Amino acid sequence: MRFLRFTKKKVALVLGISLIAQSLLLHIQPTYAADEKKPAASPSPAAVTTPAPNAGTTPAPALNEPQVAAKSAIIMEASTGAVLFQMNADEAFPPASMAKMMTEYLAMESIKEGKFKWDSPVTATKNAADVIGSGQLIAENETLTFKDMFNAMSIYSANDASVAFAELLGGTEENFAKMMNDKAKQLGMSDKAHFISATGLSRADLKNPPASIEGETKMTARDAAILAYNILKDHKEILEFTKIPSLKLRATDKSPMINWNWMLEGNSTNTNFKKYAYAGLDGLKTGSTDDAGYCFTGTAERNGMRMITVVMGTKTEPERFNETRKLMDYAFNNFEIKPFLNAKQTIDSLKSVNIKKGVQLEVPLVTKTGLTFVARKGAKDTEFKVTTESVEESKLVAPITKGDKLGKVKVNYNGQEKTVDLIADGDVEKGSWIRLLFRSIKNFFSDMFNGIKGGS
């Protein structure tokens, strides 16, 4: 009997050591007891990125939405691309000289890329000098600085200056139109956006219509807003030109070029235009032809919030500005920039994550940056849906450095979705092998005794 008891003890001891060794060999740090006591994390949503401006998300309609006398219209907030109002915004129409926004974009891009400087010379060819429509200020073979030529295009909507830029940047206007179409795709404009010239003139009005490009120049209101959004994001210096009410092209000129944009804030003291002047409005591009009617892409900033509006196909010149005023008033009266999350903020649904093989068992998480939304004035926090997810488990292993991305939080408000990283709010050093060994042994016996207790 004594021999039998001794044998049972030896067997139990051998079995215990065997189980411990097996646990250590398979995973030196198995799931520890703290994991079972920790509340389960929120279900992992699919990965989401901040939507592009062409996503077309629009807050729920309000009772006071404007009634716009135009073929199409849209309001977009300039820092987020959030669409606040839209009317027939995805039907393509001739944009007239609003097409020059793309010519302006490519011209400014060439400056940013170092291909030209603002004092670089630009010479008008006969083809540029002879183009019909607005402008007709520049003679054949006349050379102006890049900046002066840009003044003519952006302030006076000069067709001759626009063609001069097209030939400078593309070799021919036809090649430049291909560049315009390529850039439209890069900027996320729809497949309805189509350019055949640098000016926006109809094919019938072009002396040298492009043989390799079919159709007419067309854009949707959303396309025009996306183009304006990208100009303001990538080349905000455009506003230093478009805000100028009038300017002499040459110092020797008798009369200045008058900006076609009557709504400029700078016109508030102008007898002819002061009734149209709008506080904070400093751009962006007008356009009119028989086919297009009267169009206007406007932008204004008030109280740190910038709006982009587009109206296409109004019947009269004053009407395009009156309808734009409706859109601007609606936007500024009903919406605001609302900070929702702050940088280094803790999110209740994912305050921390468990870390394997570390000195500490977990690390707290905070937001990397803050989040702001364009929200209706008075919007409640309960209108914002928050979801979180951690990175995959294989990345939750020490060492961890403060600032490492370990998760993300997604916030949805009225169709606007934004995501911000959740980062480690501290360091977690890798545990020594002896620490991990004893932790593993401790967890093994804890799991075993909990199993015995639960089974009894």
Short mmCIF file of C-alpha atoms in Angstrom, two decimals:
data_model
loop_
_atom_site.label_atom_id
_atom_site.label_comp_id
_atom_site.label_asym_id
_atom_site.label_seq_id
_atom_site.Cartn_x
_atom_site.Cartn_y
_atom_site.Cartn_z
CA MET A 1 0.00 0.00 0.00
CA ARG A 2 2.82 2.38 0.89
CA PHE A 3 4.47 1.53 -2.41
CA LEU A 4 1.18 2.20 -4.25
CA ARG A 5 0.70 5.60 -2.56
CA PHE A 6 4.30 6.53 -3.44
CA THR A 7 3.74 5.51 -7.04
CA LYS A 8 0.54 7.60 -7.29
CA LYS A 9 2.40 10.65 -5.97
CA LYS A 10 5.17 10.11 -8.50
CA VAL A 11 2.68 9.72 -11.33
CA ALA A 12 0.82 12.87 -10.29
CA LEU A 13 4.08 14.80 -10.06
CA VAL A 14 5.27 13.58 -13.46
CA LEU A 15 1.92 14.37 -15.02
CA GLY A 16 1.94 17.88 -13.53
CA ILE A 17 5.46 18.60 -14.75
CA SER A 18 4.58 17.18 -18.15
CA LEU A 19 1.55 19.42 -18.49
CA ILE A 20 3.52 22.51 -17.46
CA ALA A 21 6.28 21.71 -19.91
CA GLN A 22 3.76 21.11 -22.67
CA SER A 23 2.12 24.45 -21.97
CA LEU A 24 5.45 26.23 -22.01
CA LEU A 25 6.53 24.58 -25.25
CA LEU A 26 3.31 25.37 -27.07
CA HIS A 27 3.01 28.99 -25.93
CA ILE A 28 5.29 30.55 -23.41
CA GLN A 29 2.53 32.97 -22.49
CA PRO A 30 -0.91 31.40 -22.85
CA THR A 31 -4.06 33.45 -22.48
CA TYR A 32 -3.96 34.74 -18.95
CA ALA A 33 -6.69 35.01 -16.39
CA ALA A 34 -6.94 38.77 -16.81
CA ASP A 35 -8.21 38.19 -20.36
CA GLU A 36 -11.27 36.34 -19.10
CA LYS A 37 -12.17 39.07 -16.64
CA LYS A 38 -11.74 41.89 -19.18
CA PRO A 39 -14.95 42.99 -20.96
CA ALA A 40 -15.12 41.88 -24.58
CA ALA A 41 -14.14 44.51 -27.13
CA SER A 42 -16.70 45.90 -29.58
CA PRO A 43 -17.20 43.81 -32.71
CA SER A 44 -14.67 44.74 -35.38
CA PRO A 45 -16.23 46.76 -38.21
CA ALA A 46 -14.93 46.70 -41.75
CA ALA A 47 -12.07 49.09 -42.43
CA VAL A 48 -13.36 52.57 -43.33
CA THR A 49 -11.57 55.66 -44.60
CA THR A 50 -12.70 59.26 -44.71
CA PRO A 51 -14.92 59.61 -47.77
CA ALA A 52 -13.75 61.58 -50.77
CA PRO A 53 -15.74 64.70 -51.65
CA ASN A 54 -17.39 62.85 -54.54
CA ALA A 55 -19.01 60.40 -52.15
CA GLY A 56 -22.13 62.57 -52.26
CA THR A 57 -23.13 62.16 -48.61
CA THR A 58 -25.74 64.68 -47.57
CA PRO A 59 -27.12 65.39 -44.09
CA ALA A 60 -30.82 64.73 -43.60
CA PRO A 61 -32.95 67.36 -45.36
CA ALA A 62 -34.10 70.37 -43.36
CA LEU A 63 -37.37 72.20 -43.67
CA ASN A 64 -35.63 75.41 -44.67
CA GLU A 65 -33.65 74.04 -47.61
CA PRO A 66 -33.26 76.65 -50.35
CA GLN A 67 -35.34 76.63 -53.50
CA VAL A 68 -32.80 77.28 -56.23
CA ALA A 69 -33.71 78.64 -59.67
CA ALA A 70 -30.99 76.83 -61.61
CA LYS A 71 -30.50 73.59 -63.56
CA SER A 72 -28.34 72.19 -60.77
CA ALA A 73 -26.72 73.26 -57.52
CA ILE A 74 -24.60 71.98 -54.66
CA ILE A 75 -23.05 73.11 -51.37
CA MET A 76 -19.79 71.57 -50.14
CA GLU A 77 -17.82 72.35 -46.99
CA ALA A 78 -14.27 73.05 -48.10
CA SER A 79 -12.20 71.35 -45.39
CA THR A 80 -14.02 68.01 -45.38
CA GLY A 81 -15.74 67.76 -48.75
CA ALA A 82 -19.04 67.13 -46.94
CA VAL A 83 -22.03 67.86 -49.18
CA LEU A 84 -24.64 69.91 -47.30
CA PHE A 85 -27.17 70.37 -50.09
CA GLN A 86 -27.56 69.14 -53.63
CA MET A 87 -30.06 69.59 -56.42
CA ASN A 88 -29.65 67.62 -59.64
CA ALA A 89 -25.94 67.62 -58.80
CA ASP A 90 -25.00 64.62 -60.94
CA GLU A 91 -26.36 65.71 -64.31
CA ALA A 92 -23.73 67.06 -66.68
CA PHE A 93 -24.11 70.48 -68.27
CA PRO A 94 -21.80 72.84 -70.19
CA PRO A 95 -19.83 74.76 -67.53
CA ALA A 96 -18.66 77.59 -69.79
CA SER A 97 -15.67 79.39 -68.23
CA MET A 98 -15.92 77.40 -65.01
CA ALA A 99 -13.84 74.91 -67.01
CA LYS A 100 -10.95 77.34 -66.55
CA MET A 101 -10.69 76.16 -62.96
CA MET A 102 -8.92 73.12 -64.37
CA THR A 103 -6.62 75.33 -66.46
CA GLU A 104 -5.86 77.30 -63.30
CA TYR A 105 -5.19 74.10 -61.36
CA LEU A 106 -2.69 72.81 -63.92
CA ALA A 107 -0.98 76.20 -64.21
CA MET A 108 -0.51 76.42 -60.44
CA GLU A 109 0.63 72.81 -60.33
CA SER A 110 3.40 73.66 -62.80
CA ILE A 111 4.55 76.39 -60.41
CA LYS A 112 4.51 74.04 -57.42
CA GLU A 113 6.47 71.42 -59.36
CA GLY A 114 9.14 74.00 -60.22
CA LYS A 115 8.58 73.90 -63.97
CA PHE A 116 7.86 77.65 -64.01
CA LYS A 117 8.05 80.65 -61.71
CA TRP A 118 5.62 83.50 -61.31
CA ASP A 119 8.01 85.76 -63.21
CA SER A 120 8.56 83.24 -66.04
CA PRO A 121 7.68 84.66 -69.49
CA VAL A 122 4.55 83.47 -71.31
CA THR A 123 4.04 84.43 -74.95
CA ALA A 124 0.69 84.45 -76.72
CA THR A 125 0.63 82.81 -80.14
CA LYS A 126 -1.68 83.91 -82.95
CA ASN A 127 -4.01 81.06 -81.98
CA ALA A 128 -4.20 82.39 -78.42
CA ALA A 129 -4.58 86.03 -79.44
CA ASP A 130 -7.37 85.26 -81.93
CA VAL A 131 -9.63 83.23 -79.60
CA ILE A 132 -13.09 84.73 -79.26
CA GLY A 133 -15.02 85.55 -76.12
CA SER A 134 -13.87 87.14 -72.88
CA GLY A 135 -10.39 88.61 -72.84
CA GLN A 136 -9.08 89.85 -76.18
CA LEU A 137 -6.52 91.95 -74.33
CA ILE A 138 -3.33 90.19 -75.42
CA ALA A 139 -1.71 90.66 -78.82
CA GLU A 140 -0.06 88.03 -80.98
CA ASN A 141 3.54 87.41 -79.82
CA GLU A 142 3.01 89.57 -76.72
CA THR A 143 4.91 88.29 -73.71
CA LEU A 144 3.69 88.69 -70.14
CA THR A 145 4.92 87.22 -66.90
CA PHE A 146 3.29 84.02 -65.71
CA LYS A 147 1.65 86.03 -62.92
CA ASP A 148 0.24 88.72 -65.22
CA MET A 149 -1.11 86.10 -67.60
CA PHE A 150 -2.66 84.32 -64.60
CA ASN A 151 -4.23 87.61 -63.49
CA ALA A 152 -5.90 87.91 -66.87
CA MET A 153 -7.27 84.37 -66.68
CA SER A 154 -8.40 84.35 -63.04
CA ILE A 155 -9.72 87.91 -62.73
CA TYR A 156 -10.97 88.68 -66.23
CA SER A 157 -11.63 85.08 -67.35
CA ALA A 158 -9.47 85.81 -70.39
CA ASN A 159 -9.72 83.17 -73.10
CA ASP A 160 -6.53 84.37 -74.77
CA ALA A 161 -4.57 83.94 -71.53
CA SER A 162 -6.12 80.49 -71.00
CA VAL A 163 -5.04 79.29 -74.46
CA ALA A 164 -1.57 80.76 -73.88
CA PHE A 165 -1.25 78.62 -70.76
CA ALA A 166 -2.59 75.57 -72.59
CA GLU A 167 0.04 75.91 -75.31
CA LEU A 168 2.77 76.59 -72.75
CA LEU A 169 1.96 73.53 -70.65
CA GLY A 170 0.67 71.11 -73.27
CA GLY A 171 2.33 72.20 -76.50
CA THR A 172 -1.09 72.46 -78.13
CA GLU A 173 -4.50 73.20 -76.69
CA GLU A 174 -5.65 69.75 -77.81
CA ASN A 175 -2.86 68.05 -75.85
CA PHE A 176 -3.65 70.29 -72.90
CA ALA A 177 -7.31 69.21 -73.00
CA LYS A 178 -6.09 65.62 -72.64
CA MET A 179 -4.10 66.72 -69.59
CA MET A 180 -7.28 68.28 -68.20
CA ASN A 181 -9.18 65.02 -68.63
CA ASP A 182 -6.39 63.01 -67.01
CA LYS A 183 -6.30 65.36 -64.03
CA ALA A 184 -10.08 65.17 -63.68
CA LYS A 185 -9.78 61.42 -63.12
CA GLN A 186 -6.95 61.90 -60.62
CA LEU A 187 -9.04 64.38 -58.63
CA GLY A 188 -11.99 62.00 -58.38
CA MET A 189 -14.34 63.82 -60.72
CA SER A 190 -17.04 61.71 -62.36
CA ASP A 191 -16.77 60.06 -65.75
CA LYS A 192 -19.20 62.73 -66.97
CA ALA A 193 -16.52 65.41 -66.57
CA HIS A 194 -15.08 66.06 -70.02
CA PHE A 195 -12.88 68.82 -71.45
CA ILE A 196 -12.18 69.67 -75.08
CA SER A 197 -10.52 73.08 -74.58
CA ALA A 198 -8.78 75.25 -71.99
CA THR A 199 -11.56 77.86 -72.08
CA GLY A 200 -14.88 76.03 -71.86
CA LEU A 201 -16.01 77.37 -75.24
CA SER A 202 -18.41 75.22 -77.23
CA ARG A 203 -16.95 73.23 -80.13
CA ALA A 204 -18.74 75.49 -82.63
CA ASP A 205 -16.89 78.51 -81.21
CA LEU A 206 -13.43 76.93 -81.42
CA LYS A 207 -11.35 77.88 -84.45
CA ASN A 208 -9.30 74.71 -84.05
CA PRO A 209 -11.59 72.11 -82.45
CA PRO A 210 -9.75 68.99 -81.25
CA ALA A 211 -9.85 66.17 -83.77
CA SER A 212 -8.85 63.49 -81.25
CA ILE A 213 -11.37 64.47 -78.54
CA GLU A 214 -15.07 64.08 -79.21
CA GLY A 215 -18.05 65.81 -77.67
CA GLU A 216 -18.33 69.03 -75.69
CA THR A 217 -16.91 70.28 -72.44
CA LYS A 218 -19.25 69.24 -69.64
CA MET A 219 -19.28 68.90 -65.87
CA THR A 220 -21.79 68.15 -63.16
CA ALA A 221 -22.29 70.55 -60.27
CA ARG A 222 -20.60 67.96 -58.06
CA ASP A 223 -17.63 67.83 -60.45
CA ALA A 224 -17.27 71.61 -60.27
CA ALA A 225 -17.38 71.46 -56.46
CA ILE A 226 -14.78 68.66 -56.38
CA LEU A 227 -12.52 70.67 -58.66
CA ALA A 228 -12.92 73.74 -56.46
CA TYR A 229 -12.30 71.61 -53.35
CA ASN A 230 -9.00 70.38 -54.80
CA ILE A 231 -7.89 73.83 -55.94
CA LEU A 232 -8.44 75.18 -52.42
CA LYS A 233 -6.73 72.16 -50.87
CA ASP A 234 -3.70 72.05 -53.17
CA HIS A 235 -3.35 75.64 -54.40
CA LYS A 236 -5.06 77.98 -51.97
CA GLU A 237 -2.99 80.85 -53.35
CA ILE A 238 -5.66 81.03 -56.06
CA LEU A 239 -7.67 83.21 -53.67
CA GLU A 240 -5.00 85.91 -53.77
CA PHE A 241 -5.98 86.34 -57.43
CA THR A 242 -9.72 85.63 -57.45
CA LYS A 243 -10.49 88.05 -54.59
CA ILE A 244 -9.27 91.06 -56.61
CA PRO A 245 -12.26 93.14 -57.84
CA SER A 246 -10.29 94.97 -60.54
CA LEU A 247 -6.72 95.28 -61.75
CA LYS A 248 -4.82 96.75 -64.67
CA LEU A 249 -3.19 94.06 -66.74
CA ARG A 250 -0.33 96.44 -67.59
CA ALA A 251 0.67 99.53 -65.66
CA THR A 252 0.19 101.59 -68.84
CA ASP A 253 -3.40 100.40 -69.45
CA LYS A 254 -6.06 103.11 -69.23
CA SER A 255 -8.70 100.85 -67.73
CA PRO A 256 -8.52 97.90 -65.33
CA MET A 257 -9.86 94.41 -65.86
CA ILE A 258 -13.15 94.06 -63.94
CA ASN A 259 -13.72 90.76 -62.15
CA TRP A 260 -16.88 89.04 -63.41
CA ASN A 261 -17.59 87.92 -59.85
CA TRP A 262 -19.95 90.59 -58.50
CA MET A 263 -20.22 88.89 -55.11
CA LEU A 264 -16.65 89.58 -53.99
CA GLU A 265 -16.47 91.09 -50.52
CA GLY A 266 -14.16 93.69 -52.06
CA ASN A 267 -17.15 95.02 -54.02
CA SER A 268 -18.91 96.17 -50.84
CA THR A 269 -18.01 99.78 -51.63
CA ASN A 270 -18.57 99.50 -55.38
CA THR A 271 -21.69 101.42 -56.41
CA ASN A 272 -22.57 98.96 -59.16
CA PHE A 273 -21.98 95.73 -57.25
CA LYS A 274 -22.35 96.43 -53.54
CA LYS A 275 -25.85 94.93 -53.41
CA TYR A 276 -24.34 91.63 -54.56
CA ALA A 277 -21.20 91.74 -52.36
CA TYR A 278 -21.12 88.94 -49.78
CA ALA A 279 -19.04 89.03 -46.60
CA GLY A 280 -16.20 86.51 -46.74
CA LEU A 281 -16.59 85.69 -50.43
CA ASP A 282 -13.26 85.65 -52.28
CA GLY A 283 -13.69 83.40 -55.35
CA LEU A 284 -13.90 81.38 -57.44
CA LYS A 285 -15.09 81.27 -61.09
CA THR A 286 -17.96 82.49 -63.22
CA GLY A 287 -18.99 81.20 -66.62
CA SER A 288 -21.58 81.90 -69.31
CA THR A 289 -22.34 80.85 -72.87
CA ASP A 290 -25.56 80.45 -74.83
CA ASP A 291 -25.44 76.70 -74.21
CA ALA A 292 -24.50 76.88 -70.52
CA GLY A 293 -26.56 79.82 -69.37
CA TYR A 294 -25.04 81.59 -66.38
CA CYS A 295 -22.92 79.54 -63.97
CA PHE A 296 -20.92 80.30 -60.85
CA THR A 297 -18.66 78.38 -58.49
CA GLY A 298 -18.37 80.51 -55.36
CA THR A 299 -16.43 80.19 -52.14
CA ALA A 300 -16.66 82.15 -48.91
CA GLU A 301 -15.26 81.84 -45.40
CA ARG A 302 -16.92 82.91 -42.18
CA ASN A 303 -15.99 82.10 -38.59
CA GLY A 304 -13.34 79.61 -39.69
CA MET A 305 -15.68 77.66 -41.95
CA ARG A 306 -15.33 77.81 -45.75
CA MET A 307 -18.10 76.86 -48.14
CA ILE A 308 -18.08 76.02 -51.84
CA THR A 309 -21.27 76.52 -53.84
CA VAL A 310 -22.09 75.79 -57.46
CA VAL A 311 -25.05 76.94 -59.54
CA MET A 312 -25.36 75.95 -63.18
CA GLY A 313 -27.74 77.19 -65.85
CA THR A 314 -29.43 80.24 -64.34
CA LYS A 315 -31.29 82.40 -66.85
CA THR A 316 -29.70 85.76 -66.12
CA GLU A 317 -26.37 87.08 -64.86
CA PRO A 318 -27.73 88.59 -61.62
CA GLU A 319 -29.64 85.37 -60.95
CA ARG A 320 -26.48 83.26 -60.62
CA PHE A 321 -25.37 85.51 -57.76
CA ASN A 322 -28.79 85.75 -56.12
CA GLU A 323 -29.11 81.95 -56.13
CA THR A 324 -25.58 81.60 -54.77
CA ARG A 325 -26.52 83.92 -51.90
CA LYS A 326 -29.38 81.56 -51.01
CA LEU A 327 -26.96 78.65 -50.85
CA MET A 328 -24.35 80.52 -48.84
CA ASP A 329 -26.92 81.84 -46.35
CA TYR A 330 -28.38 78.36 -45.90
CA ALA A 331 -24.95 76.87 -45.29
CA PHE A 332 -23.68 79.45 -42.81
CA ASN A 333 -27.00 79.76 -40.96
CA ASN A 334 -27.56 76.05 -40.45
CA PHE A 335 -24.16 74.37 -40.14
CA GLU A 336 -21.05 74.64 -38.02
CA ILE A 337 -17.71 72.92 -37.52
CA LYS A 338 -18.24 70.65 -34.51
CA PRO A 339 -15.23 69.13 -32.73
CA PHE A 340 -16.27 65.65 -31.66
CA LEU A 341 -13.07 63.94 -30.50
CA ASN A 342 -9.93 65.53 -29.10
CA ALA A 343 -6.37 64.35 -29.52
CA LYS A 344 -5.22 61.96 -26.76
CA GLN A 345 -8.79 61.19 -25.74
CA THR A 346 -9.81 57.84 -24.22
CA ILE A 347 -12.65 55.97 -25.95
CA ASP A 348 -14.88 54.10 -23.51
CA SER A 349 -15.44 51.09 -25.77
CA LEU A 350 -11.69 50.42 -26.16
CA LYS A 351 -9.77 52.01 -23.30
CA SER A 352 -6.90 49.53 -23.49
CA VAL A 353 -5.66 46.35 -25.16
CA ASN A 354 -3.94 43.27 -23.76
CA ILE A 355 -0.27 42.87 -24.63
CA LYS A 356 1.56 39.55 -24.89
CA LYS A 357 5.09 38.96 -23.61
CA GLY A 358 5.26 42.34 -21.90
CA VAL A 359 6.21 43.51 -18.42
CA GLN A 360 2.69 44.98 -18.24
CA LEU A 361 -0.33 42.94 -19.26
CA GLU A 362 -2.07 45.82 -21.07
CA VAL A 363 -1.56 49.33 -22.38
CA PRO A 364 -4.04 52.23 -22.41
CA LEU A 365 -5.16 53.69 -25.75
CA VAL A 366 -5.88 57.28 -26.76
CA THR A 367 -6.79 58.99 -30.01
CA LYS A 368 -3.88 60.13 -32.17
CA THR A 369 -5.69 63.26 -33.39
CA GLY A 370 -9.05 64.92 -32.94
CA LEU A 371 -12.05 64.70 -35.27
CA THR A 372 -14.30 67.50 -36.44
CA PHE A 373 -17.53 67.31 -38.40
CA VAL A 374 -19.67 69.70 -40.36
CA ALA A 375 -22.83 69.33 -38.35
CA ARG A 376 -26.17 71.01 -38.10
CA LYS A 377 -26.13 73.67 -35.43
CA GLY A 378 -27.28 72.14 -32.16
CA ALA A 379 -26.49 68.54 -33.19
CA LYS A 380 -26.35 66.24 -30.13
CA ASP A 381 -23.51 63.84 -29.34
CA THR A 382 -26.02 60.99 -29.49
CA GLU A 383 -26.34 61.59 -33.25
CA PHE A 384 -22.73 60.45 -33.70
CA LYS A 385 -22.22 56.67 -33.89
CA VAL A 386 -18.85 55.49 -32.54
CA THR A 387 -17.29 52.07 -33.22
CA THR A 388 -13.81 50.81 -32.36
CA GLU A 389 -11.51 47.97 -33.25
CA SER A 390 -8.01 46.94 -32.26
CA VAL A 391 -5.25 45.81 -34.60
CA GLU A 392 -4.82 42.10 -35.19
CA GLU A 393 -3.67 40.07 -32.20
CA SER A 394 -0.30 39.29 -33.79
CA LYS A 395 0.66 42.96 -33.41
CA LEU A 396 -0.26 43.16 -29.72
CA VAL A 397 3.10 41.83 -28.60
CA ALA A 398 5.79 43.62 -26.54
CA PRO A 399 7.82 45.67 -26.92
CA ILE A 400 5.30 48.48 -27.47
CA THR A 401 6.38 52.11 -27.85
CA LYS A 402 4.19 55.03 -26.87
CA GLY A 403 2.46 56.27 -30.02
CA ASP A 404 2.28 52.87 -31.74
CA LYS A 405 -0.98 52.37 -33.65
CA LEU A 406 -2.94 49.64 -31.88
CA GLY A 407 -6.50 50.33 -33.03
CA LYS A 408 -8.87 52.82 -34.56
CA VAL A 409 -12.15 54.54 -33.85
CA LYS A 410 -14.73 55.24 -36.54
CA VAL A 411 -17.36 57.95 -36.16
CA ASN A 412 -20.42 58.24 -38.40
CA TYR A 413 -22.63 61.33 -38.55
CA ASN A 414 -25.36 61.71 -41.15
CA GLY A 415 -23.39 59.86 -43.80
CA GLN A 416 -20.06 61.45 -42.95
CA GLU A 417 -17.60 58.77 -41.84
CA LYS A 418 -14.23 59.57 -40.32
CA THR A 419 -11.57 57.38 -38.78
CA VAL A 420 -8.76 58.20 -36.38
CA ASP A 421 -6.01 55.93 -35.04
CA LEU A 422 -5.92 54.73 -31.46
CA ILE A 423 -2.35 54.74 -30.19
CA ALA A 424 -0.51 53.38 -27.15
CA ASP A 425 -0.42 55.87 -24.30
CA GLY A 426 2.73 54.36 -22.80
CA ASP A 427 5.62 51.99 -23.35
CA VAL A 428 5.49 48.27 -22.64
CA GLU A 429 8.88 46.60 -22.33
CA LYS A 430 9.34 42.99 -23.30
CA GLY A 431 9.30 40.74 -20.26
CA SER A 432 12.35 38.62 -19.40
CA TRP A 433 12.15 34.90 -20.05
CA ILE A 434 12.05 34.15 -16.33
CA ARG A 435 9.15 36.60 -15.83
CA LEU A 436 7.27 34.98 -18.70
CA LEU A 437 8.06 31.50 -17.36
CA PHE A 438 6.67 32.20 -13.90
CA ARG A 439 3.67 34.05 -15.39
CA SER A 440 2.95 31.03 -17.54
CA ILE A 441 3.21 28.66 -14.55
CA LYS A 442 0.98 30.94 -12.49
CA ASN A 443 -1.63 31.14 -15.22
CA PHE A 444 -1.47 27.39 -15.78
CA PHE A 445 -2.28 26.58 -12.15
CA SER A 446 -4.83 29.39 -12.00
CA ASP A 447 -6.61 27.95 -15.02
CA MET A 448 -6.37 24.43 -13.61
CA PHE A 449 -7.78 25.35 -10.20
CA ASN A 450 -10.51 27.46 -11.78
CA GLY A 451 -11.39 24.46 -13.94
CA ILE A 452 -11.51 22.14 -10.90
CA LYS A 453 -13.59 24.67 -9.00
CA GLY A 454 -15.96 25.15 -11.90
CA GLY A 455 -16.34 21.41 -12.39
CA SER A 456 -16.99 20.59 -8.74
#
